[in-house]
Amino acid sequence: STMRKRKTTDSPHSYTDLSEGEEKLRLKQEVGLISGVSLIAGTMIGSGIFMSPEWVLHHMGSPASSLLIWAACGLLAVFGALSYAELGTIIKESGGEYIYILRIFGSFPAFLFAYTSVILVRPAGLAAVCLSFAEYAVAPFYVGCSSPQVVIKCTAAACILLLTIINCLNVRLATSVMNIFTAAKLLALLVIVVGGVVLLAKGQTRSFQNAFENTTAGIGAVGVAFYQGLWSYDGWNNLNYVTEELKKPEVTLPRAVMIAIPLVTCLYLLVNVSYLAAMTPSEVLSSGAVAVTWGDKVLGSWAWLISLSVALSTFGSSNGTFFSGGRVCYIAAREGHMPDILSMAHVRCLTPSPALLFTSAMSLIMIISGSFTSIVNFFSFIAWFFYGMTISGLLYLKIKKPELPRSYKVPIIIPIIVLMAAVYLVLAPIIDQPQIEILYIVLFIFSGVILYFPLVRYKCHPRFLQKVTLHLQLFLEVAPTTRDAN
């Protein structure tokens, strides 16, 4: 039989056996410190810093308060990543929030996370980044008018298909693409930063006079501004999704976090200052693409470089999101929370190709119906709900299980601050400006109950599913995998 014998428990030492006589496959440990920094920074620096500044300013009302939001988002990302780094040295398995919730809280909440993340959150995040890539990629072909939506969506779909091919072929190829595009986007941001320094040196400081004037104080507006800012920082936790593929994870994980996130935070603040040096707040608010407007004002005939840089940046970010997002699906299937076929790896390429193909298919569906701003707000609401749950799990381990071996410890005040921020970010928009869409999201999360009990708890699997799995195995040339024993 090609089907697996599975043993899944709530212990960190649970394992997956393969049928007798079958060679054990596992994903290679090919992600070092440089690739780890590139995965974090490369995923974080995507479309957000080129599109979100106008929305943060719109909700906050003043330049100074919007800069404070950007700084606070960076600090929160650092605190969250440091907390996750400790979790990653206690539970040395891939899967990020999913595997932490599974090991700490048990099967049911972990399934709800996997169900929501695999079906909705990760594909939505990937779709949003690819849509922004498409907007910048096709803009030079439609000078003076808005690009047709059908062209944007077809370009975004082509981007997802290309990423699928890259990530299914080779892990090293995917990380090489990440490293190259991270270097390109850092160079693009440095161009904007240097341009801003030159403008400030020439005395263009109008935006910073009476900088707190018209500041918004509503808790809901601040919460939504945080959503837009944190979207630009999303990816701070991506290295935890590939822990089993890290070289020396207990060392690489904390180091990569401490290099990548402060670097990105400093760049984001300087880029926002550069935008405000080149444009007045009203010009930033009326700009459909603030980075392109900055390029038109500062670079003149070389403004096309900004469109090219943003397209490269968002493509690189899409690659990082896809690389880590496919792992959630793969790990959840390996633990019995998704169909078996999604837990398998290609026998020659050693990549989780079925999980990557499924993530690609869901993202393509999202592209058909989604828009950038709506995806960002609802993505952030769900993400911070589960971030809060994960951080509360770390606090539980620190208080109740201090004897667990860990090579890195974060001061307890840091996860407490992150948990308080997560509670605020989930509740503030609901209290201040309740939207019916949030109710739909909550209902979607808990609709997982309908699937959990028959399919996971009581294992009522239709018989034809085994035949389908077998045929897919043969067609995709994949086999079951086992995790490394840590």
Tab-separated table of C-alpha atoms in Angstrom:
chain	number	residue	atom	x	y	z
A	1	SER	CA	0.000	0.000	0.000
A	2	THR	CA	1.197	3.532	-0.755
A	3	MET	CA	-0.944	5.056	1.985
A	4	ARG	CA	0.643	6.100	5.260
A	5	LYS	CA	0.204	4.795	8.763
A	6	ARG	CA	-0.209	7.970	10.781
A	7	LYS	CA	0.332	8.600	14.445
A	8	THR	CA	-0.535	12.112	15.620
A	9	THR	CA	-0.532	13.268	19.237
A	10	ASP	CA	-0.346	16.582	21.016
A	11	SER	CA	3.258	15.878	22.038
A	12	PRO	CA	6.106	17.687	20.292
A	13	HIS	CA	7.610	14.238	19.712
A	14	SER	CA	4.732	12.872	17.635
A	15	TYR	CA	5.811	11.477	14.305
A	16	THR	CA	4.729	10.302	10.894
A	17	ASP	CA	5.663	6.785	9.780
A	18	LEU	CA	5.963	5.606	6.225
A	19	SER	CA	4.888	2.244	4.969
A	20	GLU	CA	7.524	-0.501	5.109
A	21	GLY	CA	10.087	-0.665	2.367
A	22	GLU	CA	9.466	2.925	1.311
A	23	GLU	CA	12.338	5.415	1.384
A	24	LYS	CA	11.833	8.228	3.867
A	25	LEU	CA	11.676	11.683	2.295
A	26	ARG	CA	12.249	14.939	4.121
A	27	LEU	CA	12.727	18.517	2.990
A	28	LYS	CA	16.364	19.624	2.851
A	29	GLN	CA	17.926	22.085	5.331
A	30	GLU	CA	19.012	24.672	2.763
A	31	VAL	CA	18.033	27.993	4.397
A	32	GLY	CA	21.039	29.694	6.039
A	33	LEU	CA	21.373	33.102	7.742
A	34	ILE	CA	21.560	35.155	4.526
A	35	SER	CA	18.589	33.318	2.995
A	36	GLY	CA	16.742	33.667	6.327
A	37	VAL	CA	17.278	37.433	6.384
A	38	SER	CA	16.234	37.567	2.726
A	39	LEU	CA	13.077	35.560	3.426
A	40	ILE	CA	12.023	37.926	6.230
A	41	ALA	CA	13.081	41.230	4.644
A	42	GLY	CA	12.175	40.105	1.132
A	43	THR	CA	8.635	39.161	2.149
A	44	MET	CA	8.126	42.251	4.322
A	45	ILE	CA	9.283	44.688	1.633
A	46	GLY	CA	6.597	44.096	-0.947
A	47	SER	CA	3.817	46.350	-2.106
A	48	GLY	CA	2.965	47.866	1.267
A	49	ILE	CA	5.625	50.582	1.532
A	50	PHE	CA	4.762	51.700	-2.007
A	51	MET	CA	0.959	51.692	-1.533
A	52	SER	CA	0.065	51.875	2.184
A	53	PRO	CA	1.589	55.288	3.174
A	54	GLU	CA	-1.363	57.196	1.717
A	55	TRP	CA	-3.833	55.001	3.654
A	56	VAL	CA	-1.960	55.348	6.965
A	57	LEU	CA	-1.898	59.130	6.449
A	58	HIS	CA	-5.582	59.112	5.460
A	59	HIS	CA	-6.648	57.396	8.700
A	60	MET	CA	-4.249	59.314	11.003
A	61	GLY	CA	-4.749	62.768	9.455
A	62	SER	CA	-1.238	64.199	9.988
A	63	PRO	CA	2.333	63.419	8.843
A	64	ALA	CA	3.843	63.131	12.328
A	65	SER	CA	1.157	60.764	13.640
A	66	SER	CA	1.485	58.581	10.517
A	67	LEU	CA	5.268	58.342	11.094
A	68	LEU	CA	4.566	57.320	14.712
A	69	ILE	CA	2.290	54.548	13.404
A	70	TRP	CA	5.063	53.303	11.086
A	71	ALA	CA	7.564	53.278	13.972
A	72	ALA	CA	5.091	51.543	16.308
A	73	CYS	CA	4.339	48.909	13.644
A	74	GLY	CA	8.060	48.210	13.300
A	75	LEU	CA	8.515	47.882	17.056
A	76	LEU	CA	5.503	45.556	17.262
A	77	ALA	CA	6.922	43.416	14.427
A	78	VAL	CA	10.270	43.151	16.275
A	79	PHE	CA	8.527	42.167	19.534
A	80	GLY	CA	6.339	39.619	17.739
A	81	ALA	CA	9.279	38.094	15.869
A	82	LEU	CA	11.401	37.832	19.050
A	83	SER	CA	8.514	36.051	20.785
A	84	TYR	CA	8.178	33.679	17.831
A	85	ALA	CA	11.943	33.070	17.886
A	86	GLU	CA	11.629	31.632	21.408
A	87	LEU	CA	8.717	29.447	20.291
A	88	GLY	CA	10.808	28.274	17.344
A	89	THR	CA	13.608	27.129	19.659
A	90	ILE	CA	11.149	25.227	21.907
A	91	ILE	CA	9.097	23.610	19.112
A	92	LYS	CA	11.579	22.989	16.305
A	93	GLU	CA	9.019	22.151	13.643
A	94	SER	CA	7.888	24.012	10.535
A	95	GLY	CA	4.384	25.437	10.308
A	96	GLY	CA	4.513	28.692	12.284
A	97	GLU	CA	1.343	29.490	14.233
A	98	TYR	CA	-0.273	26.219	13.183
A	99	ILE	CA	2.293	23.932	14.785
A	100	TYR	CA	2.539	26.118	17.936
A	101	ILE	CA	-1.242	26.154	18.426
A	102	LEU	CA	-1.342	22.386	17.803
A	103	ARG	CA	1.371	21.552	20.352
A	104	ILE	CA	0.131	23.986	23.022
A	105	PHE	CA	-3.675	24.095	22.678
A	106	GLY	CA	-4.442	20.845	20.850
A	107	SER	CA	-6.000	19.625	17.650
A	108	PHE	CA	-9.289	21.565	17.370
A	109	PRO	CA	-7.980	25.188	17.493
A	110	ALA	CA	-5.042	24.151	15.288
A	111	PHE	CA	-7.463	22.782	12.700
A	112	LEU	CA	-9.471	26.039	12.726
A	113	PHE	CA	-6.254	27.956	12.105
A	114	ALA	CA	-5.136	25.625	9.301
A	115	TYR	CA	-8.589	25.668	7.695
A	116	THR	CA	-8.744	29.487	7.788
A	117	SER	CA	-5.124	30.016	6.797
A	118	VAL	CA	-4.961	27.502	3.932
A	119	ILE	CA	-8.368	28.360	2.436
A	120	LEU	CA	-8.498	32.116	3.079
A	121	VAL	CA	-5.629	34.010	4.769
A	122	ARG	CA	-2.505	32.856	2.916
A	123	PRO	CA	-4.118	32.812	-0.561
A	124	ALA	CA	-5.646	36.262	0.142
A	125	GLY	CA	-2.264	37.681	1.178
A	126	LEU	CA	-0.587	36.250	-1.911
A	127	ALA	CA	-3.400	37.515	-4.150
A	128	ALA	CA	-3.118	41.051	-2.707
A	129	VAL	CA	0.644	41.213	-3.311
A	130	CYS	CA	0.333	39.788	-6.839
A	131	LEU	CA	-2.440	42.279	-7.688
A	132	SER	CA	-0.205	45.164	-6.613
A	133	PHE	CA	2.672	43.649	-8.642
A	134	ALA	CA	0.386	43.530	-11.670
A	135	GLU	CA	-0.725	47.164	-11.237
A	136	TYR	CA	2.862	48.424	-11.342
A	137	ALA	CA	3.969	45.956	-14.040
A	138	VAL	CA	1.296	46.998	-16.560
A	139	ALA	CA	1.229	50.737	-15.673
A	140	PRO	CA	3.955	51.711	-18.244
A	141	PHE	CA	1.764	50.278	-21.024
A	142	TYR	CA	-1.200	52.524	-20.111
A	143	VAL	CA	0.367	55.963	-19.675
A	144	GLY	CA	-2.172	58.675	-18.862
A	145	CYS	CA	-5.046	56.297	-18.093
A	146	SER	CA	-5.917	53.575	-15.611
A	147	SER	CA	-5.017	49.991	-16.493
A	148	PRO	CA	-7.918	47.648	-17.390
A	149	GLN	CA	-8.834	45.327	-14.510
A	150	VAL	CA	-8.816	42.267	-16.746
A	151	VAL	CA	-5.190	42.957	-17.740
A	152	ILE	CA	-4.173	43.477	-14.092
A	153	LYS	CA	-5.832	40.249	-12.988
A	154	CYS	CA	-4.382	38.202	-15.858
A	155	THR	CA	-0.901	39.532	-15.049
A	156	ALA	CA	-1.364	38.683	-11.370
A	157	ALA	CA	-2.475	35.166	-12.325
A	158	ALA	CA	0.605	34.755	-14.554
A	159	CYS	CA	2.785	35.862	-11.607
A	160	ILE	CA	1.273	33.156	-9.374
A	161	LEU	CA	1.782	30.466	-12.023
A	162	LEU	CA	5.440	31.460	-12.478
A	163	LEU	CA	5.999	31.364	-8.707
A	164	THR	CA	4.399	27.924	-8.590
A	165	ILE	CA	6.863	26.591	-11.156
A	166	ILE	CA	9.895	28.134	-9.366
A	167	ASN	CA	8.920	26.821	-5.937
A	168	CYS	CA	7.955	23.352	-7.162
A	169	LEU	CA	11.243	22.867	-9.026
A	170	ASN	CA	13.809	23.519	-6.308
A	171	VAL	CA	14.091	25.035	-2.809
A	172	ARG	CA	17.519	26.450	-3.656
A	173	LEU	CA	16.126	28.098	-6.803
A	174	ALA	CA	13.325	29.695	-4.755
A	175	THR	CA	15.776	31.020	-2.115
A	176	SER	CA	18.125	32.307	-4.847
A	177	VAL	CA	15.238	34.249	-6.401
A	178	MET	CA	14.479	35.612	-2.909
A	179	ASN	CA	18.075	36.755	-2.356
A	180	ILE	CA	18.357	38.473	-5.765
A	181	PHE	CA	15.037	40.300	-5.484
A	182	THR	CA	15.708	41.333	-1.879
A	183	ALA	CA	18.954	42.997	-2.986
A	184	ALA	CA	17.088	44.756	-5.846
A	185	LYS	CA	14.330	46.110	-3.593
A	186	LEU	CA	16.796	47.309	-0.931
A	187	LEU	CA	18.580	49.238	-3.681
A	188	ALA	CA	15.266	50.774	-4.820
A	189	LEU	CA	14.416	51.897	-1.281
A	190	LEU	CA	17.911	53.376	-0.870
A	191	VAL	CA	17.323	55.461	-4.031
A	192	ILE	CA	14.127	56.866	-2.472
A	193	VAL	CA	15.905	57.488	0.857
A	194	VAL	CA	18.828	59.331	-0.796
A	195	GLY	CA	16.372	61.380	-2.865
A	196	GLY	CA	14.590	62.396	0.338
A	197	VAL	CA	17.853	63.393	2.032
A	198	VAL	CA	18.706	65.631	-0.952
A	199	LEU	CA	15.251	67.271	-0.842
A	200	LEU	CA	15.509	67.912	2.910
A	201	ALA	CA	18.996	69.379	2.441
A	202	LYS	CA	17.468	71.789	-0.105
A	203	GLY	CA	14.958	72.920	2.543
A	204	GLN	CA	11.789	71.124	1.402
A	205	THR	CA	10.287	70.700	4.882
A	206	ARG	CA	6.740	72.067	4.361
A	207	SER	CA	5.094	68.772	5.357
A	208	PHE	CA	6.887	68.757	8.709
A	209	GLN	CA	5.675	72.205	9.841
A	210	ASN	CA	2.767	71.833	12.307
A	211	ALA	CA	3.184	68.097	11.679
A	212	PHE	CA	0.593	66.964	14.267
A	213	GLU	CA	-2.180	69.227	12.941
A	214	ASN	CA	-5.468	67.392	12.083
A	215	THR	CA	-4.399	64.205	13.915
A	216	THR	CA	-7.220	61.641	14.285
A	217	ALA	CA	-7.773	60.232	17.784
A	218	GLY	CA	-10.506	57.586	17.244
A	219	ILE	CA	-9.564	54.069	18.349
A	220	GLY	CA	-11.087	52.538	15.212
A	221	ALA	CA	-9.193	54.880	12.858
A	222	VAL	CA	-5.926	54.168	14.674
A	223	GLY	CA	-6.654	50.425	14.480
A	224	VAL	CA	-7.269	50.546	10.703
A	225	ALA	CA	-4.125	52.702	10.262
A	226	PHE	CA	-2.216	49.990	12.131
A	227	TYR	CA	-3.713	47.383	9.776
A	228	GLN	CA	-2.413	49.271	6.733
A	229	GLY	CA	0.998	49.835	8.338
A	230	LEU	CA	1.338	46.281	9.619
A	231	TRP	CA	0.476	44.982	6.160
A	232	SER	CA	3.815	46.453	5.067
A	233	TYR	CA	5.528	44.570	7.906
A	234	ASP	CA	3.720	41.308	7.269
A	235	GLY	CA	6.267	38.539	6.844
A	236	TRP	CA	8.090	39.102	10.166
A	237	ASN	CA	7.030	35.576	11.193
A	238	ASN	CA	7.779	33.806	7.888
A	239	LEU	CA	10.990	32.097	9.017
A	240	ASN	CA	8.984	30.119	11.613
A	241	TYR	CA	7.090	28.432	8.775
A	242	VAL	CA	10.291	26.765	7.499
A	243	THR	CA	12.073	25.889	10.784
A	244	GLU	CA	12.824	22.335	9.636
A	245	GLU	CA	14.566	23.726	6.534
A	246	LEU	CA	16.856	26.060	8.528
A	247	LYS	CA	20.521	25.349	9.112
A	248	LYS	CA	21.029	25.495	12.932
A	249	PRO	CA	17.539	26.936	13.618
A	250	GLU	CA	18.314	27.742	17.279
A	251	VAL	CA	20.986	30.214	16.078
A	252	THR	CA	19.724	31.274	12.643
A	253	LEU	CA	16.152	32.139	13.699
A	254	PRO	CA	16.894	34.814	16.374
A	255	ARG	CA	19.831	36.281	14.405
A	256	ALA	CA	17.871	36.625	11.161
A	257	VAL	CA	15.027	38.355	13.032
A	258	MET	CA	17.351	40.839	14.740
A	259	ILE	CA	19.046	41.753	11.456
A	260	ALA	CA	16.059	41.880	9.098
A	261	ILE	CA	13.258	43.659	10.992
A	262	PRO	CA	15.174	46.671	12.433
A	263	LEU	CA	16.720	47.153	8.962
A	264	VAL	CA	13.281	47.190	7.320
A	265	THR	CA	11.825	49.497	10.020
A	266	CYS	CA	14.572	52.104	9.537
A	267	LEU	CA	14.135	51.970	5.757
A	268	TYR	CA	10.346	52.368	6.029
A	269	LEU	CA	10.634	55.461	8.251
A	270	LEU	CA	13.213	57.074	5.952
A	271	VAL	CA	11.144	56.274	2.841
A	272	ASN	CA	8.036	57.863	4.420
A	273	VAL	CA	10.067	60.962	5.290
A	274	SER	CA	11.246	61.065	1.663
A	275	TYR	CA	7.654	60.865	0.368
A	276	LEU	CA	6.620	63.752	2.633
A	277	ALA	CA	9.664	65.798	1.609
A	278	ALA	CA	8.700	65.491	-2.058
A	279	MET	CA	4.927	65.891	-1.636
A	280	THR	CA	2.490	67.710	0.610
A	281	PRO	CA	0.109	65.535	2.686
A	282	SER	CA	-2.751	66.379	0.284
A	283	GLU	CA	-0.634	65.244	-2.684
A	284	VAL	CA	0.180	61.964	-0.895
A	285	LEU	CA	-3.538	61.407	-0.221
A	286	SER	CA	-4.546	62.058	-3.829
A	287	SER	CA	-1.826	59.790	-5.239
A	288	GLY	CA	-3.008	56.404	-6.480
A	289	ALA	CA	0.547	55.062	-6.254
A	290	VAL	CA	2.646	57.226	-3.951
A	291	ALA	CA	6.012	55.773	-5.050
A	292	VAL	CA	5.301	56.507	-8.728
A	293	THR	CA	4.207	60.072	-7.906
A	294	TRP	CA	7.452	60.500	-5.943
A	295	GLY	CA	9.401	59.243	-8.961
A	296	ASP	CA	7.648	61.692	-11.302
A	297	LYS	CA	8.502	64.619	-9.008
A	298	VAL	CA	12.080	63.683	-8.096
A	299	LEU	CA	13.520	61.520	-10.874
A	300	GLY	CA	11.857	63.137	-13.887
A	301	SER	CA	12.605	61.129	-17.034
A	302	TRP	CA	14.032	58.312	-14.879
A	303	ALA	CA	10.706	57.836	-13.062
A	304	TRP	CA	10.174	54.509	-14.868
A	305	LEU	CA	12.845	53.073	-12.569
A	306	ILE	CA	10.402	53.317	-9.646
A	307	SER	CA	7.685	51.341	-11.456
A	308	LEU	CA	10.257	48.702	-12.355
A	309	SER	CA	11.581	48.605	-8.771
A	310	VAL	CA	8.103	48.222	-7.282
A	311	ALA	CA	7.284	45.423	-9.724
A	312	LEU	CA	10.527	43.625	-8.793
A	313	SER	CA	9.880	44.228	-5.099
A	314	THR	CA	6.350	42.868	-5.134
A	315	PHE	CA	7.388	39.847	-7.206
A	316	GLY	CA	10.098	39.022	-4.659
A	317	SER	CA	7.627	39.462	-1.812
A	318	SER	CA	5.125	37.202	-3.587
A	319	ASN	CA	7.826	34.537	-3.810
A	320	GLY	CA	8.491	34.718	-0.048
A	321	THR	CA	4.765	34.623	0.786
A	322	PHE	CA	4.270	31.649	-1.527
A	323	PHE	CA	7.344	29.826	-0.174
A	324	SER	CA	6.139	30.008	3.444
A	325	GLY	CA	2.394	29.784	2.742
A	326	GLY	CA	2.722	26.428	1.014
A	327	ARG	CA	4.442	25.058	4.130
A	328	VAL	CA	1.373	25.704	6.324
A	329	CYS	CA	-0.738	23.579	4.019
A	330	TYR	CA	1.979	20.888	3.890
A	331	ILE	CA	2.489	20.685	7.682
A	332	ALA	CA	-1.271	20.702	8.400
A	333	ALA	CA	-1.726	17.770	6.019
A	334	ARG	CA	1.197	15.938	7.621
A	335	GLU	CA	-0.597	16.234	10.984
A	336	GLY	CA	-3.846	14.844	9.549
A	337	HIS	CA	-5.755	18.148	9.292
A	338	MET	CA	-5.740	18.285	5.502
A	339	PRO	CA	-5.946	15.601	2.777
A	340	ASP	CA	-2.923	13.246	2.759
A	341	ILE	CA	-1.878	14.226	-0.755
A	342	LEU	CA	-1.000	17.759	0.470
A	343	SER	CA	1.597	16.342	2.910
A	344	MET	CA	3.660	14.698	0.205
A	345	ALA	CA	6.851	15.857	-1.519
A	346	HIS	CA	8.151	15.394	-5.041
A	347	VAL	CA	10.419	12.342	-5.112
A	348	ARG	CA	13.211	14.114	-7.041
A	349	CYS	CA	12.801	17.845	-6.386
A	350	LEU	CA	12.069	17.326	-2.634
A	351	THR	CA	9.572	20.199	-2.604
A	352	PRO	CA	6.015	20.062	-1.163
A	353	SER	CA	4.577	20.469	-4.654
A	354	PRO	CA	0.948	19.336	-3.956
A	355	ALA	CA	0.624	21.919	-1.137
A	356	LEU	CA	2.141	24.603	-3.353
A	357	LEU	CA	-0.237	23.745	-6.207
A	358	PHE	CA	-3.234	23.918	-3.852
A	359	THR	CA	-2.115	27.320	-2.468
A	360	SER	CA	-1.690	28.531	-6.048
A	361	ALA	CA	-5.205	27.402	-7.012
A	362	MET	CA	-6.799	29.159	-3.996
A	363	SER	CA	-4.858	32.365	-4.737
A	364	LEU	CA	-6.085	32.371	-8.335
A	365	ILE	CA	-9.673	32.200	-7.043
A	366	MET	CA	-8.983	35.172	-4.728
A	367	ILE	CA	-7.604	37.236	-7.608
A	368	ILE	CA	-10.843	36.865	-9.590
A	369	SER	CA	-12.978	38.536	-6.906
A	370	GLY	CA	-10.622	40.540	-4.638
A	371	SER	CA	-9.419	44.146	-4.389
A	372	PHE	CA	-6.216	45.261	-2.648
A	373	THR	CA	-7.620	47.411	0.189
A	374	SER	CA	-10.420	45.050	1.267
A	375	ILE	CA	-8.062	42.061	1.230
A	376	VAL	CA	-5.556	43.933	3.447
A	377	ASN	CA	-8.072	44.871	6.159
A	378	PHE	CA	-9.672	41.426	6.458
A	379	PHE	CA	-6.337	39.621	6.145
A	380	SER	CA	-5.004	41.701	9.053
A	381	PHE	CA	-8.067	41.050	11.233
A	382	ILE	CA	-7.728	37.259	10.967
A	383	ALA	CA	-3.922	37.298	11.157
A	384	TRP	CA	-3.828	39.252	14.425
A	385	PHE	CA	-6.518	37.059	15.968
A	386	PHE	CA	-4.264	34.030	15.519
A	387	TYR	CA	-1.074	35.932	16.357
A	388	GLY	CA	-2.695	36.759	19.702
A	389	MET	CA	-3.592	33.104	20.286
A	390	THR	CA	-0.020	32.020	19.483
A	391	ILE	CA	1.550	34.628	21.785
A	392	SER	CA	-0.783	33.570	24.617
A	393	GLY	CA	0.580	30.047	24.062
A	394	LEU	CA	4.131	31.334	24.561
A	395	LEU	CA	3.080	33.046	27.796
A	396	TYR	CA	1.554	29.751	28.960
A	397	LEU	CA	4.822	27.901	28.261
A	398	LYS	CA	6.907	30.576	30.013
A	399	ILE	CA	4.742	30.451	33.150
A	400	LYS	CA	3.717	26.782	33.316
A	401	LYS	CA	6.604	25.013	31.528
A	402	PRO	CA	9.773	26.998	32.336
A	403	GLU	CA	11.784	23.749	32.415
A	404	LEU	CA	11.386	23.134	28.633
A	405	PRO	CA	14.780	23.410	26.884
A	406	ARG	CA	15.175	26.600	24.861
A	407	SER	CA	18.329	28.170	23.444
A	408	TYR	CA	16.812	31.666	23.400
A	409	LYS	CA	14.527	33.464	25.883
A	410	VAL	CA	12.622	36.691	25.372
A	411	PRO	CA	11.709	38.889	28.421
A	412	ILE	CA	8.096	38.149	29.391
A	413	ILE	CA	7.049	41.805	29.041
A	414	ILE	CA	7.593	41.606	25.248
A	415	PRO	CA	4.975	38.889	24.498
A	416	ILE	CA	2.600	40.639	26.938
A	417	ILE	CA	2.888	43.849	24.878
A	418	VAL	CA	2.310	41.908	21.633
A	419	LEU	CA	-0.751	40.169	23.110
A	420	MET	CA	-2.233	43.510	24.235
A	421	ALA	CA	-1.640	44.937	20.741
A	422	ALA	CA	-3.280	41.880	19.131
A	423	VAL	CA	-6.376	42.232	21.347
A	424	TYR	CA	-6.574	45.936	20.463
A	425	LEU	CA	-6.182	45.311	16.720
A	426	VAL	CA	-8.922	42.670	16.736
A	427	LEU	CA	-11.419	44.570	18.915
A	428	ALA	CA	-10.882	48.247	17.940
A	429	PRO	CA	-12.398	48.135	14.423
A	430	ILE	CA	-15.309	45.982	15.677
A	431	ILE	CA	-16.141	48.418	18.497
A	432	ASP	CA	-15.580	51.671	16.579
A	433	GLN	CA	-16.809	50.815	13.064
A	434	PRO	CA	-18.409	47.360	12.959
A	435	GLN	CA	-18.618	45.914	9.447
A	436	ILE	CA	-20.776	43.003	8.336
A	437	GLU	CA	-17.759	41.505	6.527
A	438	ILE	CA	-16.040	40.849	9.875
A	439	LEU	CA	-19.073	38.790	10.948
A	440	TYR	CA	-18.721	36.778	7.728
A	441	ILE	CA	-15.047	36.113	8.547
A	442	VAL	CA	-15.876	34.922	12.082
A	443	LEU	CA	-18.607	32.660	10.692
A	444	PHE	CA	-16.128	31.288	8.142
A	445	ILE	CA	-13.599	30.464	10.892
A	446	PHE	CA	-16.164	28.582	12.952
A	447	SER	CA	-17.636	26.842	9.908
A	448	GLY	CA	-14.559	24.651	10.275
A	449	VAL	CA	-16.396	22.902	13.127
A	450	ILE	CA	-18.659	21.250	10.531
A	451	LEU	CA	-15.606	19.657	8.885
A	452	TYR	CA	-13.487	18.958	11.971
A	453	PHE	CA	-15.619	16.429	13.801
A	454	PRO	CA	-16.554	14.063	10.931
A	455	LEU	CA	-13.279	14.307	8.966
A	456	VAL	CA	-10.590	14.778	11.650
A	457	ARG	CA	-11.988	13.692	15.019
A	458	TYR	CA	-13.951	10.647	13.831
A	459	LYS	CA	-11.988	10.084	10.587
A	460	CYS	CA	-15.053	9.465	8.406
A	461	HIS	CA	-13.212	9.503	5.079
A	462	PRO	CA	-15.012	8.554	1.855
A	463	ARG	CA	-13.481	5.387	0.353
A	464	PHE	CA	-12.993	6.929	-3.077
A	465	LEU	CA	-10.578	9.436	-1.469
A	466	GLN	CA	-7.886	6.748	-1.162
A	467	LYS	CA	-8.099	5.975	-4.888
A	468	VAL	CA	-7.972	9.680	-5.755
A	469	THR	CA	-4.906	10.103	-3.510
A	470	LEU	CA	-3.167	7.133	-5.152
A	471	HIS	CA	-3.803	8.443	-8.674
A	472	LEU	CA	-2.630	11.929	-7.708
A	473	GLN	CA	0.542	10.425	-6.181
A	474	LEU	CA	1.352	8.706	-9.450
A	475	PHE	CA	0.461	11.735	-11.581
A	476	LEU	CA	2.407	14.271	-9.460
A	477	GLU	CA	5.273	11.854	-8.660
A	478	VAL	CA	5.060	12.510	-4.919
A	479	ALA	CA	5.528	10.376	-1.801
A	480	PRO	CA	4.842	10.723	1.957
A	481	THR	CA	7.420	12.536	4.080
A	482	THR	CA	8.692	12.441	7.643
A	483	ARG	CA	9.911	15.275	9.836
A	484	ASP	CA	13.414	15.558	11.254
A	485	ALA	CA	13.752	14.350	14.834
A	486	ASN	CA	14.695	17.399	16.875
